[in-house]
CSV table of C-alpha atoms and ligand atoms in Angstrom, one decimal:
chain,number,residue,atom,x,y,z
H,182,MET,CA,13.4,-5.1,-17.7
H,183,VAL,CA,10.1,-4.3,-16.3
H,184,ILE,CA,7.4,-2.0,-17.5
H,185,VAL,CA,4.6,-1.3,-15.1
H,186,PHE,CA,1.3,-1.2,-16.9
H,187,ALA,CA,-1.6,0.9,-15.6
H,188,ASP,CA,-4.5,-0.8,-17.3
H,189,VAL,CA,-3.9,-4.5,-17.0
H,190,ALA,CA,-7.2,-5.4,-18.7
H,191,GLY,CA,-6.3,-3.3,-21.7
H,192,VAL,CA,-2.7,-4.4,-22.2
H,193,GLU,CA,-3.5,-7.0,-24.9
H,194,ALA,CA,-5.3,-4.5,-27.1
H,195,VAL,CA,-2.6,-1.9,-26.7
H,196,LEU,CA,0.1,-4.4,-27.4
H,197,ALA,CA,-1.7,-5.9,-30.4
H,198,GLY,CA,-2.2,-2.4,-31.8
H,199,GLY,CA,1.5,-1.6,-31.5
H,200,ARG,CA,0.9,1.3,-29.2
H,201,LEU,CA,3.2,0.2,-26.4
H,202,ARG,CA,6.7,1.5,-26.6
H,203,CYS,CA,10.1,0.3,-25.3
H,204,PRO,CA,12.2,2.7,-23.3
H,205,CYS,CA,14.4,2.9,-26.5
H,206,GLY,CA,11.4,4.2,-28.5
H,207,GLY,CA,10.9,1.0,-30.5
H,208,GLN,CA,7.5,-0.7,-30.9
H,209,LEU,CA,6.8,-3.6,-28.5
H,210,GLY,CA,5.1,-6.8,-29.8
H,211,PRO,CA,3.6,-9.8,-27.8
H,212,TRP,CA,6.3,-12.3,-26.7
H,213,GLY,CA,4.5,-15.0,-24.6
H,214,HIS,CA,4.0,-14.8,-20.9
H,215,ALA,CA,6.0,-15.0,-17.7
H,216,ARG,CA,5.3,-17.9,-15.4
H,217,GLU,CA,1.9,-17.9,-13.7
H,218,ARG,CA,2.0,-17.0,-10.0
H,219,VAL,CA,-0.4,-16.3,-7.2
H,220,VAL,CA,-0.1,-12.9,-5.7
H,221,ARG,CA,-1.8,-12.7,-2.3
H,222,GLY,CA,-4.4,-9.9,-2.2
H,223,VAL,CA,-4.6,-9.9,-6.1
H,224,GLY,CA,-5.1,-13.5,-7.3
H,225,ARG,CA,-3.6,-15.5,-10.1
H,226,MET,CA,-1.4,-13.5,-12.5
H,227,ARG,CA,0.3,-14.5,-15.7
H,228,PRO,CA,2.4,-11.4,-16.6
H,229,ARG,CA,2.6,-10.6,-20.3
H,230,ARG,CA,6.0,-10.5,-21.9
H,231,ALA,CA,6.8,-8.2,-24.8
H,232,LYS,CA,9.7,-7.9,-27.2
H,233,CYS,CA,11.0,-4.7,-28.8
H,234,ARG,CA,11.1,-4.6,-32.6
H,235,GLY,CA,13.9,-2.0,-32.4
H,236,CYS,CA,16.5,-3.1,-29.8
H,237,GLY,CA,15.3,-6.7,-29.5
H,238,ARG,CA,15.1,-6.6,-25.7
H,239,THR,CA,12.3,-8.4,-23.9
H,240,HIS,CA,10.2,-6.9,-21.1
H,241,VAL,CA,7.8,-8.1,-18.4
H,242,LEU,CA,4.6,-6.1,-18.2
H,243,LEU,CA,3.8,-6.0,-14.6
H,244,SER,CA,0.5,-5.0,-13.0
H,245,ARG,CA,0.8,-1.9,-10.8
H,246,LEU,CA,-1.0,-3.9,-8.1
H,247,CYS,CA,2.2,-5.8,-7.4
H,248,LEU,CA,6.0,-5.6,-7.3
H,249,LEU,CA,8.6,-7.6,-9.1
H,250,ARG,CA,9.5,-10.8,-7.3
H,251,ARG,CA,7.0,-10.2,-4.5
H,252,ARG,CA,4.1,-12.5,-3.7
H,253,ASP,CA,2.0,-9.9,-2.0
H,254,ALA,CA,0.0,-7.0,-3.4
H,255,ILE,CA,1.7,-3.6,-3.1
H,256,ALA,CA,-1.2,-2.5,-0.9
H,257,VAL,CA,-0.3,-5.1,1.7
H,258,ILE,CA,3.4,-4.4,1.6
H,259,GLY,CA,2.6,-0.7,1.8
H,260,ALA,CA,0.5,-1.2,4.9
H,261,ALA,CA,3.4,-3.0,6.5
H,262,LEU,CA,5.9,-0.3,5.7
H,263,THR,CA,3.5,2.4,7.0
H,264,ALA,CA,2.9,0.5,10.2
H,265,LYS,CA,6.7,0.1,10.7
H,266,ALA,CA,7.2,3.8,10.1
H,267,GLY,CA,4.7,4.4,12.8
H,268,GLY,CA,6.7,2.3,15.3
H,269,VAL,CA,4.8,-1.1,15.0
H,270,GLY,CA,7.0,-4.2,15.3
H,271,HIS,CA,7.2,-6.9,12.6
H,272,ARG,CA,5.4,-9.6,14.6
H,273,GLN,CA,2.4,-7.3,15.2
H,274,ILE,CA,2.3,-6.2,11.6
H,275,ALA,CA,2.4,-9.8,10.4
H,276,GLU,CA,-0.5,-10.7,12.7
H,277,ARG,CA,-2.5,-7.7,11.6
H,278,LEU,CA,-2.0,-8.4,7.9
H,279,GLY,CA,-2.2,-12.2,8.1
H,280,VAL,CA,1.3,-12.6,6.4
H,281,PRO,CA,4.1,-14.8,7.8
H,282,LYS,CA,6.4,-12.8,10.1
H,283,ASP,CA,9.5,-13.8,8.2
H,284,THR,CA,8.0,-12.4,5.1
H,285,VAL,CA,7.2,-9.1,6.8
H,286,ARG,CA,10.7,-9.0,8.3
H,287,GLY,CA,12.2,-9.5,4.9
H,288,TRP,CA,10.3,-6.5,3.5
H,289,LEU,CA,11.2,-4.3,6.3
H,290,ARG,CA,14.9,-5.2,6.1
H,291,ARG,CA,15.1,-4.7,2.4
H,292,PHE,CA,13.3,-1.4,2.6
H,293,ALA,CA,15.5,-0.2,5.5
H,294,ARG,CA,18.6,-1.1,3.5
H,295,ASP,CA,17.4,1.0,0.5
H,296,ALA,CA,15.6,3.6,2.4
H,297,GLU,CA,17.9,6.5,1.5
H,298,ALA,CA,17.6,5.6,-2.2
H,299,VAL,CA,13.8,5.3,-1.9
H,300,ARG,CA,13.5,8.6,-0.2
H,301,ALA,CA,15.6,10.4,-2.9
H,302,HIS,CA,13.8,8.7,-5.8
H,303,PHE,CA,10.3,9.5,-4.5
H,304,LEU,CA,11.1,13.1,-3.4
H,305,GLY,CA,12.5,13.6,-6.9
H,306,TRP,CA,9.2,12.5,-8.3
H,307,ALA,CA,7.3,14.6,-5.8
H,308,PHE,CA,9.1,17.8,-6.8
H,309,ALA,CA,8.9,16.9,-10.5
H,310,LEU,CA,5.1,16.5,-10.3
H,311,ASP,CA,4.4,19.4,-8.0
H,312,ARG,CA,6.5,22.5,-8.7
H,313,GLU,CA,4.8,24.3,-5.7
H,314,LEU,CA,5.8,21.6,-3.2
H,315,GLY,CA,7.2,23.2,0.0
H,316,PRO,CA,10.1,21.9,2.1
H,317,VAL,CA,9.7,18.3,3.4
H,318,LEU,CA,10.2,17.9,7.1
H,319,PRO,CA,12.1,15.0,8.6
H,320,ALA,CA,9.9,12.3,10.1
H,321,GLY,CA,12.3,11.0,12.7
H,322,SER,CA,14.1,8.1,11.0
H,323,VAL,CA,15.4,7.3,7.5
H,324,PHE,CA,12.8,4.6,7.3
H,325,ALA,CA,9.9,6.9,8.1
H,326,ASP,CA,11.3,9.6,5.8
H,327,ALA,CA,11.3,7.1,2.9
H,328,VAL,CA,7.7,6.0,3.6
H,329,GLY,CA,6.7,9.7,3.9
H,330,ALA,CA,8.4,10.5,0.5
H,331,MET,CA,6.3,7.7,-1.2
H,332,ALA,CA,3.1,9.3,0.3
H,333,ILE,CA,4.2,12.8,-0.8
H,334,ALA,CA,5.0,11.6,-4.3
H,335,ALA,CA,1.7,9.8,-4.6
H,336,ARG,CA,-0.2,12.8,-3.4
H,337,ALA,CA,1.6,15.0,-6.0
H,338,PHE,CA,0.6,12.5,-8.6
H,339,VAL,CA,-3.0,12.6,-7.6
H,340,LEU,CA,-2.9,16.4,-7.5
H,341,ARG,CA,-1.6,16.4,-11.1
H,342,PHE,CA,-3.6,13.6,-12.7
H,343,GLY,CA,-6.7,13.1,-10.5
H,344,PRO,CA,-7.8,10.7,-7.8
H,345,ARG,CA,-6.5,7.1,-7.7
H,346,GLU,CA,-5.3,4.6,-5.1
H,347,VAL,CA,-2.0,5.4,-3.5
H,348,TRP,CA,-0.1,2.1,-3.6
H,349,PRO,CA,-0.5,1.4,-7.3
H,350,VAL,CA,0.9,4.9,-7.9
H,351,VAL,CA,3.8,4.0,-5.7
H,352,ALA,CA,4.4,0.7,-7.6
H,353,TRP,CA,4.3,2.6,-10.9
H,354,LEU,CA,6.7,5.4,-9.7
H,355,SER,CA,9.1,2.7,-8.5
H,356,GLY,CA,9.0,1.0,-11.9
H,357,GLY,CA,7.8,-2.2,-10.0
H,358,VAL,CA,11.2,-2.6,-8.4
H,359,LEU,CA,10.6,-1.3,-4.9
H,360,LEU,CA,12.0,-4.0,-2.5
H,361,CYS,CA,14.0,-5.4,-5.4
H,362,HIS,CA,17.7,-6.0,-5.4
H,363,THR,CA,20.0,-3.1,-6.3
H,364,SER,CA,20.6,-4.8,-9.6
H,365,CYS,CA,17.2,-3.4,-10.6
H,366,PRO,CA,17.7,0.4,-10.3
H,367,PHE,CA,14.7,2.7,-10.1
H,368,PRO,CA,13.7,4.0,-13.5
H,369,PRO,CA,14.7,7.6,-14.3
H,370,ILE,CA,12.3,10.4,-13.4
H,371,ARG,CA,10.7,11.7,-16.5
D,515,ZN,ZN1,13.8,-1.3,-27.4
């Protein structure tokens, strides 16, 4: 499975010090690396792998700047989703972001397919993080509601934990599996 790590630079020290935990509670130790890849908007990445000393499962430690199995930074993908929610078509989005239009269409289709699950997941987080959150008004489409839910959850996170960039928060709250196949369910809300 995937563990989204907040401080990529510090991951080695935390891992070596045995301070990173598996979802089962066991201690994670270093276990090589995943294949190196280039993530547009981020650079070369060679994600760390870790193995649990308890249950024996291996995990990929993913930077919160990207998503599992996507070659573009979450900030770029997020900009595309936001534009689509605002009524911009995929060709124009692709042109604006300098990304192939088939890639953008792929993101939008995947997101549209899972929009209801995305909306529910992020609203769950929003209400868990901000107990005073008022009713959330519909934005006009399931797609826009899902994008809105991500923004509301990120804002609730910032209110609770202090200022930080929105899209890495969204990546983290999704467990890195936003736009992934349904075989990678969202992690539970803690
Ligand atoms: Zn474990």
